PDB file of C-alpha atoms in Angstrom:
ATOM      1  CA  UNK N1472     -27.490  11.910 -15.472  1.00 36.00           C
ATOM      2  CA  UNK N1473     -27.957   8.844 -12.902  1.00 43.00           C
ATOM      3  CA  UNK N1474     -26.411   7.114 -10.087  1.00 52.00           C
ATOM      4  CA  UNK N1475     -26.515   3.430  -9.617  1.00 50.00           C
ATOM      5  CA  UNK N1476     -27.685   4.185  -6.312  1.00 56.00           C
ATOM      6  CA  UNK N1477     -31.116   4.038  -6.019  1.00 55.00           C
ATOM      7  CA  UNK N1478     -31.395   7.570  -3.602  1.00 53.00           C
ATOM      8  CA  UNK N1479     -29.447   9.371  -6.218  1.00 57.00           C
ATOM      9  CA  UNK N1480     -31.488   9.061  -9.814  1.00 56.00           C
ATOM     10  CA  UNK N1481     -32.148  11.795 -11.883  1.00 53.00           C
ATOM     11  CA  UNK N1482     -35.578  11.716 -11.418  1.00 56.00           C
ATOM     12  CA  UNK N1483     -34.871  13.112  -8.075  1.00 53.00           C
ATOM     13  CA  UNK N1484     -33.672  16.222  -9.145  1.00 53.00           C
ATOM     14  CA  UNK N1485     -35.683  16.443 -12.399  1.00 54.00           C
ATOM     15  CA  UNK N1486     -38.575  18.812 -11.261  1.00 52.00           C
ATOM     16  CA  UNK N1487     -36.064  21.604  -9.454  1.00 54.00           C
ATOM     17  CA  UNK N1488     -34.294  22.280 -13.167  1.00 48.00           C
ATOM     18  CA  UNK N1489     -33.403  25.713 -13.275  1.00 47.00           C
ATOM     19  CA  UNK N1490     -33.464  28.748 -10.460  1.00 46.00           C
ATOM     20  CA  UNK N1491     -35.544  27.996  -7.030  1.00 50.00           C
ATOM     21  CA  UNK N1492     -36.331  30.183  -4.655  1.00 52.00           C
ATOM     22  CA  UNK N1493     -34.491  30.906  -1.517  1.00 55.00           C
ATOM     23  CA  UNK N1494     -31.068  28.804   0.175  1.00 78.00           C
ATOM     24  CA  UNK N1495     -29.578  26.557  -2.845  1.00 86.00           C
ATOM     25  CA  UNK N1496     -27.342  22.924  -2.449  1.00 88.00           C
ATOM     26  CA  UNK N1497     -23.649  23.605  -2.954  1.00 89.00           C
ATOM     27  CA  UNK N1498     -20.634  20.760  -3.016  1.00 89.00           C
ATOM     28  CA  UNK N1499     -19.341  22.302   0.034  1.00 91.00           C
ATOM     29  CA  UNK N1500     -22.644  21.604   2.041  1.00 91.00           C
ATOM     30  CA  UNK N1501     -22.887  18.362   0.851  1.00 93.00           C
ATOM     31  CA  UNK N1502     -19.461  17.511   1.887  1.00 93.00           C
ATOM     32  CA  UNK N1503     -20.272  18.764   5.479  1.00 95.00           C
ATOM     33  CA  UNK N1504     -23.561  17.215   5.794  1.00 95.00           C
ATOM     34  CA  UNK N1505     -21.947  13.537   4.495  1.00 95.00           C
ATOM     35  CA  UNK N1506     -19.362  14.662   7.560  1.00 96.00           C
ATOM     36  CA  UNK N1507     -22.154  14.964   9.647  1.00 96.00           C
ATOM     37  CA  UNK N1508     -23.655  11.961   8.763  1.00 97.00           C
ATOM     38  CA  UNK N1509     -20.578   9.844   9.422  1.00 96.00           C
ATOM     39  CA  UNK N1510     -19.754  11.141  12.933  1.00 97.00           C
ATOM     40  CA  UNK N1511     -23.592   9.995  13.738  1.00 97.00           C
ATOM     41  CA  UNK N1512     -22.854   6.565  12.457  1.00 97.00           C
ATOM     42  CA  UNK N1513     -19.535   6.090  14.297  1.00 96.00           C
ATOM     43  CA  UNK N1514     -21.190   7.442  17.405  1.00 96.00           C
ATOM     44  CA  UNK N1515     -23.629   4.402  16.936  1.00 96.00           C
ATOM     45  CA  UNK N1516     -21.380   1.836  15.830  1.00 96.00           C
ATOM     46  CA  UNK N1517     -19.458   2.347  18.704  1.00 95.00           C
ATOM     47  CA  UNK N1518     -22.360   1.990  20.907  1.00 95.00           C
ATOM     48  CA  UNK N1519     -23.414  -1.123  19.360  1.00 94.00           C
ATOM     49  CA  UNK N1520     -19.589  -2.293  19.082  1.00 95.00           C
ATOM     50  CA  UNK N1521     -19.265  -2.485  22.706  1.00 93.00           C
ATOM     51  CA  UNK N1522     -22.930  -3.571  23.297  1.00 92.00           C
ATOM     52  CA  UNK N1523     -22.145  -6.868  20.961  1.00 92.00           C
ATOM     53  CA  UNK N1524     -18.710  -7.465  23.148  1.00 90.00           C
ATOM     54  CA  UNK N1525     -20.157  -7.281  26.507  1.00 89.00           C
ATOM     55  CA  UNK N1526     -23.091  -9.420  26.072  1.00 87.00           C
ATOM     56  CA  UNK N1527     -23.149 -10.764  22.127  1.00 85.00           C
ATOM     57  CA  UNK N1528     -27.041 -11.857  22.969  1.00 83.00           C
ATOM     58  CA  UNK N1529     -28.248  -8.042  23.591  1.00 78.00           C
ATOM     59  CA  UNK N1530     -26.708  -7.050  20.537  1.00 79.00           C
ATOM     60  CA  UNK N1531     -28.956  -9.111  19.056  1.00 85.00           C
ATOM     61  CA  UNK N1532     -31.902  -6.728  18.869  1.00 88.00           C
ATOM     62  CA  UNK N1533     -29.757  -4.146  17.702  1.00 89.00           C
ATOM     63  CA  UNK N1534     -29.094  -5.410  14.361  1.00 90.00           C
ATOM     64  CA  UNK N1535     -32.874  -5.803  13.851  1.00 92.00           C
ATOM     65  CA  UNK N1536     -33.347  -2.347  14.769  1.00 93.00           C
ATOM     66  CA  UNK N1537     -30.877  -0.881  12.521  1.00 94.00           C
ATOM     67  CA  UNK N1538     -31.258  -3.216   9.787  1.00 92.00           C
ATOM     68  CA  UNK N1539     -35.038  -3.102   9.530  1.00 93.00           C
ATOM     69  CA  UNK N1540     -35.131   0.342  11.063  1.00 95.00           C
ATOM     70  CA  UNK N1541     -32.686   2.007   8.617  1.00 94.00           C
ATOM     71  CA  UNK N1542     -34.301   0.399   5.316  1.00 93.00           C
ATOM     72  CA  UNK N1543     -37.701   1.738   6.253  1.00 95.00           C
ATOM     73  CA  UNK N1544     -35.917   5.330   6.872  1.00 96.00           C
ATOM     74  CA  UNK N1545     -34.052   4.829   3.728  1.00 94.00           C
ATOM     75  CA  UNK N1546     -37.062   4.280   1.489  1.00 94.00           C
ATOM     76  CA  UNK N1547     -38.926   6.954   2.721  1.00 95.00           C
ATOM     77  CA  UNK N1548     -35.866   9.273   2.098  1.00 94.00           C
ATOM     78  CA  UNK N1549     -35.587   7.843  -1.598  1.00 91.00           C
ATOM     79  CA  UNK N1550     -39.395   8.586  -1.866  1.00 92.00           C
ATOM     80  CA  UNK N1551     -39.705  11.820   0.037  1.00 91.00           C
ATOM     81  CA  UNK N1552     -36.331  13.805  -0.202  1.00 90.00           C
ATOM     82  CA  UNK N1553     -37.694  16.845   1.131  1.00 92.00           C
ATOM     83  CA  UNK N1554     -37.578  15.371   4.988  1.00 94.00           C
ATOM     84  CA  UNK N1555     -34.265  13.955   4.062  1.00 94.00           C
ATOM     85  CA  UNK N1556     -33.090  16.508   6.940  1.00 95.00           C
ATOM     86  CA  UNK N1557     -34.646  14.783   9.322  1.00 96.00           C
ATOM     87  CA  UNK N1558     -34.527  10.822   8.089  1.00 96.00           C
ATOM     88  CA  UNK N1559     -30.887  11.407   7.032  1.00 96.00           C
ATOM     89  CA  UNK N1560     -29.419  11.697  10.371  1.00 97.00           C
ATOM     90  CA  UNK N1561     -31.803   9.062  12.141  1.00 97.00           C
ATOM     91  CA  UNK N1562     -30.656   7.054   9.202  1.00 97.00           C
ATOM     92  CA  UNK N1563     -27.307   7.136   9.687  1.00 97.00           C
ATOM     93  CA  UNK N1564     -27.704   6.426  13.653  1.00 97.00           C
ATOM     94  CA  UNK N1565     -29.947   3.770  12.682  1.00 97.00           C
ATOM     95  CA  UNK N1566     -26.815   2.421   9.967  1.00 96.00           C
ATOM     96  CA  UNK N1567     -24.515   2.758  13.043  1.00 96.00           C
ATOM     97  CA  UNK N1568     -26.711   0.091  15.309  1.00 95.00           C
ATOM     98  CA  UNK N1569     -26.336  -2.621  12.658  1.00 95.00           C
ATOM     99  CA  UNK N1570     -22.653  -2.209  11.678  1.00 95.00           C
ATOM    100  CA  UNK N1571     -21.471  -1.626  14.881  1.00 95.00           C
ATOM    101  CA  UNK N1572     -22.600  -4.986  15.524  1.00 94.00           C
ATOM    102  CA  UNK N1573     -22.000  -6.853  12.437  1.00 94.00           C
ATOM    103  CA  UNK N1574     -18.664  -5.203  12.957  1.00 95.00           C
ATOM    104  CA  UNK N1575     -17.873  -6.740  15.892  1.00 95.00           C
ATOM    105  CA  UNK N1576     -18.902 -10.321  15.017  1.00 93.00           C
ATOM    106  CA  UNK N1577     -16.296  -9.912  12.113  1.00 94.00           C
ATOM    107  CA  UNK N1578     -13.717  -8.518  14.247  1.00 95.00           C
ATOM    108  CA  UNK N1579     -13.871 -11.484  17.002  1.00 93.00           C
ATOM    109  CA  UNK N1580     -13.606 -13.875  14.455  1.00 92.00           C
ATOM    110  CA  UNK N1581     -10.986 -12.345  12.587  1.00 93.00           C
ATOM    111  CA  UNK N1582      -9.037 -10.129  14.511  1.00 91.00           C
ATOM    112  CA  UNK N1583      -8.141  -6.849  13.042  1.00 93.00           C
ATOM    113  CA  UNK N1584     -10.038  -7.705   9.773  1.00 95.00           C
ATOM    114  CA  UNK N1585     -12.364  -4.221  10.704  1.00 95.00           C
ATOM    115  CA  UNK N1586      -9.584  -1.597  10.811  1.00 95.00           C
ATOM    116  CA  UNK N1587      -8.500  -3.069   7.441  1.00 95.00           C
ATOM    117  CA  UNK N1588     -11.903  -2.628   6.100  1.00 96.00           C
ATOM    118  CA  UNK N1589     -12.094   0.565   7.348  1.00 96.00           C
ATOM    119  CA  UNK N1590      -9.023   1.757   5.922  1.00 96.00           C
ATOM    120  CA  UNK N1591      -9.789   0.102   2.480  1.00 96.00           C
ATOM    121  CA  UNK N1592     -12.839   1.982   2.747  1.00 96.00           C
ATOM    122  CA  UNK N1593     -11.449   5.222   2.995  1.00 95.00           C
ATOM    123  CA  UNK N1594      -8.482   4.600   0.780  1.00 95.00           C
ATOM    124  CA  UNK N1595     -11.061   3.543  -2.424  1.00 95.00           C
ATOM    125  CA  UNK N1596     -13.209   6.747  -1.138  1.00 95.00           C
ATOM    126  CA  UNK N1597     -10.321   9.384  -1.659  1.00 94.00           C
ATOM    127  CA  UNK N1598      -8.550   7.375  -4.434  1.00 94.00           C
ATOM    128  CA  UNK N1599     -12.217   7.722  -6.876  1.00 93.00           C
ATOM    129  CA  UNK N1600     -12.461  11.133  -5.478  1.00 92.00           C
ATOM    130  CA  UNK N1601      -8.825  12.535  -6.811  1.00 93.00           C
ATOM    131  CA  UNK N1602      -9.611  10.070  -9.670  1.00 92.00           C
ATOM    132  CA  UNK N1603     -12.740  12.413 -10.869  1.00 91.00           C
ATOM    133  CA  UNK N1604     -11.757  15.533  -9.864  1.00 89.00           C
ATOM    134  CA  UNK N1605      -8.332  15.319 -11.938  1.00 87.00           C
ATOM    135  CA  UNK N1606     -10.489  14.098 -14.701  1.00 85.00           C
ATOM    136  CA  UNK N1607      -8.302  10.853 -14.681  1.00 88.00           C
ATOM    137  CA  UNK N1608     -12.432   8.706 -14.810  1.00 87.00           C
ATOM    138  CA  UNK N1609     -14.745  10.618 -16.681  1.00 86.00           C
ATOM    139  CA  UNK N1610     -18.185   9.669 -16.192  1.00 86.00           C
ATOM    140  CA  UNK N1611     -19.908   8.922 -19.733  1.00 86.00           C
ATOM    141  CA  UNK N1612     -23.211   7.784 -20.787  1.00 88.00           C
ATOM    142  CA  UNK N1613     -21.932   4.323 -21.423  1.00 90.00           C
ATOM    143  CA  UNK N1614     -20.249   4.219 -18.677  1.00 90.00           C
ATOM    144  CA  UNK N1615     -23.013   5.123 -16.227  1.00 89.00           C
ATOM    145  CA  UNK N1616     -25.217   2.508 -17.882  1.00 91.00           C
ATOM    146  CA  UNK N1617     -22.776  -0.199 -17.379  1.00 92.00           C
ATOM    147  CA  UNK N1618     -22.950   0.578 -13.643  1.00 92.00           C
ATOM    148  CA  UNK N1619     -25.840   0.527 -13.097  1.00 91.00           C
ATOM    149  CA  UNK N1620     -26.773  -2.465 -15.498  1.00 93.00           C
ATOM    150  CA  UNK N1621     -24.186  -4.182 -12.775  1.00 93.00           C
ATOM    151  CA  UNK N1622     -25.734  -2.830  -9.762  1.00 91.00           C
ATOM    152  CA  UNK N1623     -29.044  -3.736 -10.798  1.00 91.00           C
ATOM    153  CA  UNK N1624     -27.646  -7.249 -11.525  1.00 92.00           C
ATOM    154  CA  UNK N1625     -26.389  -7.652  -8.224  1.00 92.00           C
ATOM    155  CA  UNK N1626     -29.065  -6.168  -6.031  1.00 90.00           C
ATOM    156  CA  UNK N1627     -31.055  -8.969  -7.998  1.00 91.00           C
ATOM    157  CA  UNK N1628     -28.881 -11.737  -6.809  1.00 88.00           C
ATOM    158  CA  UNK N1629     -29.015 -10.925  -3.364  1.00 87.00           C
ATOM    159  CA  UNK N1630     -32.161 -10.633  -3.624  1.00 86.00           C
ATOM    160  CA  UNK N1631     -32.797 -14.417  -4.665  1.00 88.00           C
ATOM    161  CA  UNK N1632     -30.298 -15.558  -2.506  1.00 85.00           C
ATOM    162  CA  UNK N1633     -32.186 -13.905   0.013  1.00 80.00           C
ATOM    163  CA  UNK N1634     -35.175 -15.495  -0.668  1.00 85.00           C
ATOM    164  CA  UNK N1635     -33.657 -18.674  -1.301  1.00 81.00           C
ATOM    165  CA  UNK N1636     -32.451 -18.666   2.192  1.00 75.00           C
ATOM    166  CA  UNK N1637     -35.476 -18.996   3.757  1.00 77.00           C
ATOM    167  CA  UNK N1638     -35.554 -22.677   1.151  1.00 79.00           C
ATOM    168  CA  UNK N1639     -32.192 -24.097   1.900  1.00 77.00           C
ATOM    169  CA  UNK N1640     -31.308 -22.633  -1.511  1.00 78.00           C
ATOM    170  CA  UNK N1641     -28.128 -20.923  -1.822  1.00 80.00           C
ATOM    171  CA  UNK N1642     -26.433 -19.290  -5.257  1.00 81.00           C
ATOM    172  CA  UNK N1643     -23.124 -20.701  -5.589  1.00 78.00           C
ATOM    173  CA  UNK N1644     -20.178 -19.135  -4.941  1.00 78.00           C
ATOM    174  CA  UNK N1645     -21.073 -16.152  -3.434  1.00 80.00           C
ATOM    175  CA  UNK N1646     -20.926 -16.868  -0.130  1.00 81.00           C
ATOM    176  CA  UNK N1647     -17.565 -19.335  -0.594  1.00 81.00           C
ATOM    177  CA  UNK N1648     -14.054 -18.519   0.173  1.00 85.00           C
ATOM    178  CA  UNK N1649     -12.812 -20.481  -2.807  1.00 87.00           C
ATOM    179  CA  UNK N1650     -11.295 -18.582  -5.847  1.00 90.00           C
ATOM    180  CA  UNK N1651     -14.172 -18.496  -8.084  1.00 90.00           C
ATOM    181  CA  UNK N1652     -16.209 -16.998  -4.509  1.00 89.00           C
ATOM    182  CA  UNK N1653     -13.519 -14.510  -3.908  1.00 92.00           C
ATOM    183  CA  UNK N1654     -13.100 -13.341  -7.355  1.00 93.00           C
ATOM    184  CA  UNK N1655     -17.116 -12.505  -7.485  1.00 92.00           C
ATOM    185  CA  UNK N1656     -16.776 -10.578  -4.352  1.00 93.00           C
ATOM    186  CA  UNK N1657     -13.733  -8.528  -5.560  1.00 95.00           C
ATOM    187  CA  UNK N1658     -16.493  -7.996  -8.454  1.00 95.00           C
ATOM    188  CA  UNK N1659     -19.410  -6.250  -6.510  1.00 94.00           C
ATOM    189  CA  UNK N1660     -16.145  -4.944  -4.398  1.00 95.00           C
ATOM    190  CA  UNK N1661     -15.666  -2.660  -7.683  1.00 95.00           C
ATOM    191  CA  UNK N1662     -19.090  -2.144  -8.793  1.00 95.00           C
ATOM    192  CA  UNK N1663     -20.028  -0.943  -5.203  1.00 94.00           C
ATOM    193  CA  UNK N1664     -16.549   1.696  -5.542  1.00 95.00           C
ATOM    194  CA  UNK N1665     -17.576   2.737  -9.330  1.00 94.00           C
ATOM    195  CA  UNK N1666     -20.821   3.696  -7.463  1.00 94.00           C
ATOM    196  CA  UNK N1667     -19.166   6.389  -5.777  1.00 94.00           C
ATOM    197  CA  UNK N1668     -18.101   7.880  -9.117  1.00 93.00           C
ATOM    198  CA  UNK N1669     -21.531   7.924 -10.133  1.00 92.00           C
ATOM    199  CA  UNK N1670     -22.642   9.898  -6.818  1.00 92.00           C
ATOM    200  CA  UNK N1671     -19.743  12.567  -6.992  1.00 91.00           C
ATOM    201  CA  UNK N1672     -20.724  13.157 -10.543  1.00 90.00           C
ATOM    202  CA  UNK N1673     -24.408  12.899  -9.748  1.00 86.00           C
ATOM    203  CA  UNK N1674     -24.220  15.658  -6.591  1.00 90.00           C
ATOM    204  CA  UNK N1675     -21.921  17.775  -8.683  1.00 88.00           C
ATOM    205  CA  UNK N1676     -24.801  18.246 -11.557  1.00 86.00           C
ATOM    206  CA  UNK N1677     -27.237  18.158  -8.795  1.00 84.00           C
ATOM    207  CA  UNK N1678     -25.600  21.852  -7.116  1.00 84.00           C
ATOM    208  CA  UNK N1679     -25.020  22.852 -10.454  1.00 83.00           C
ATOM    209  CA  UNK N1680     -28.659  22.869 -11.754  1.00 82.00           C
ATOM    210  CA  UNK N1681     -29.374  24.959  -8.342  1.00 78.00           C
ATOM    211  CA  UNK N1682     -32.256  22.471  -6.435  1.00 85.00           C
ATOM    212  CA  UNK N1683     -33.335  23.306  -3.016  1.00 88.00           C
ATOM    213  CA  UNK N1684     -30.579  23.401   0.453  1.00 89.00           C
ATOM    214  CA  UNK N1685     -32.593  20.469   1.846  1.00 89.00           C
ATOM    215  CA  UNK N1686     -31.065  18.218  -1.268  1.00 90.00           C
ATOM    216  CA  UNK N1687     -27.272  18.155   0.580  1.00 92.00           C
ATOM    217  CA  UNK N1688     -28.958  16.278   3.311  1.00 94.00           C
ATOM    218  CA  UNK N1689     -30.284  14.193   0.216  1.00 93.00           C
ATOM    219  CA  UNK N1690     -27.212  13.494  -1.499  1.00 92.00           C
ATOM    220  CA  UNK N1691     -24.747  13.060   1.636  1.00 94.00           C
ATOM    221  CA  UNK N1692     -27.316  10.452   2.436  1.00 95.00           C
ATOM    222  CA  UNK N1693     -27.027   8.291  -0.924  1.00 93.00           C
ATOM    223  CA  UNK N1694     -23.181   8.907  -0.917  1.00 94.00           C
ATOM    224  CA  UNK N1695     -23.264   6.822   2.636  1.00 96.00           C
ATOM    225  CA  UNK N1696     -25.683   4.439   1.492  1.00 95.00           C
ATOM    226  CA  UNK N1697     -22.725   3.667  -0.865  1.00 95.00           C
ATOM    227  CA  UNK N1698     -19.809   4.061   1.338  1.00 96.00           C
ATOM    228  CA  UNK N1699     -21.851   1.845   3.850  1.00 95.00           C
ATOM    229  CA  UNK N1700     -22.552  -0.833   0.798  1.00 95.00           C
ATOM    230  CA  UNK N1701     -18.932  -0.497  -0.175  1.00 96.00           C
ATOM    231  CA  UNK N1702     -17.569  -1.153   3.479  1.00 97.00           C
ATOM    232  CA  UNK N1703     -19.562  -4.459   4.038  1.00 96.00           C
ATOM    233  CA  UNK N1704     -18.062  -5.694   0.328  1.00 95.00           C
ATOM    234  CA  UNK N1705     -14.720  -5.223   1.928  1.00 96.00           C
ATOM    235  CA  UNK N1706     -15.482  -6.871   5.073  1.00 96.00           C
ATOM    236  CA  UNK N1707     -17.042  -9.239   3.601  1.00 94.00           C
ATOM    237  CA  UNK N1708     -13.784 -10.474   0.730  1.00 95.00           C
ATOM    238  CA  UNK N1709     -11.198  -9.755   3.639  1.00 96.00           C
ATOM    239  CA  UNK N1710     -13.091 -12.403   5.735  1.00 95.00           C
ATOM    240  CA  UNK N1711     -13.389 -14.896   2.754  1.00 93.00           C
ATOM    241  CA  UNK N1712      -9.115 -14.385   1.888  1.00 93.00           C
ATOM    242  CA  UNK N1713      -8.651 -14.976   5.854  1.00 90.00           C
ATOM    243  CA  UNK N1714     -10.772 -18.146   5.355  1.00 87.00           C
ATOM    244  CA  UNK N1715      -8.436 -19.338   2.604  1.00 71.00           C
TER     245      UNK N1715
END
């Protein structure tokens, strides 16, 4: 059992095999803690939304905040899940600083491109979700490792492209609107929704082998790491077709 995400890995859960003690994670708790989790990130967003559009200049700080902010929360979440109640929802309202205002900067430039994203978002979300449930995907050994080997792949070009930044080095393609450009961004668009597979499997397994309450917090927390990874990916190929 494993998740491409990096906050949802077996390892995780390894330790609490079997009965535990006391309150134990169930779907249903999971589902209302990701809930949760996604009203504090809209609260944020729109915070940050309206920040950027007033005065794009004080937004500015904003984006470092959440972006630097909500990595550091996010690691020590991966590393420490048992405080996930409390870094989960500062995570999230962290999240909601940066996209807000990376939102925004998309939506100016190309207007209306952020409902679209949003809706894609959602539509992928529920579409994977009925997908798995009916039993239409089923979520193999093979096909786990194949997401992951992809994930991995492309968390590792980012990161030299990153890097390469800071050079005047650049990976081609990925951040062009031509065809080949769009094409790998409809790619990682994929990867990043296959993801979610992997987590609904992952945090049904999880509530199945009956680990601690405290772990919904922990796995509504790598499900919107995803959903927040898969939501940039579409912002990011709807801007590149409305460049073309």
């Amino acid at each position: 059992m494993r998740s491409g995400n990096p906050s949802l890995n077996d390892e995780s859960f390894k330790k609490f095999d079997g009965a535990v003690a006391g309150k134990q994670m169930t779907i249903q708790g999971t589902v209302n803690k990701t809930l949760i989790l996604m009203l504090l990130l809209l609260a944020t967003s729109v915070y940050s939304w309206n920040q950027f559009l007033s005065n794009p200049n004080s937004a500015m700080p904003l984006i470092l905040v959440g972006a630097i902010g909500g990595l550091i929360v996010a690691l020590i979440t991966i590393f420490v899940p048992k405080v996930s109640p409390f870094t989960a929802p500062l995570y999230a309202l962290l999240e909601g600083l940066f996209l807000g205002a990376v939102s925004a900067q998309y939506e100016v430039q190309y207007g209306g491109i952020v409902f679209q994203a949003v809706l894609l978002t959602i539509g992928v979300l529920l579409s994977l979700l009925l997908a798995y449930k009916s039993g239409f995907i089923k979520v193999t050994q093979n096909f786990r490792m194949g997401v992951v080997a992809a994930t991995g792949a492309i968390f590792i070009v980012y990161l030299i492209s990153f890097i390469g930044s800071f050079f005047g080095f650049q990976i081609p393609y990925l951040h062009e609107s031509s065809p080949i450009g769009i094409a790998i961004s409809v790619v990682i668009v994929i990867i990043a929704a296959l993801n979610l597979v992997l987590d609904f499997d992952f945090i049904e397994n999880a509530s199945e082998r009956r680990v601690p309450k405290y772990f919904e917090w922990y796995g509504a927390f790598g499900l919107l790491v995803t959903l927040v990874w898969l939501y940039l990916e579409i912002l990011r190929l709807l801007s590149k077709l409305r460049n073309r």
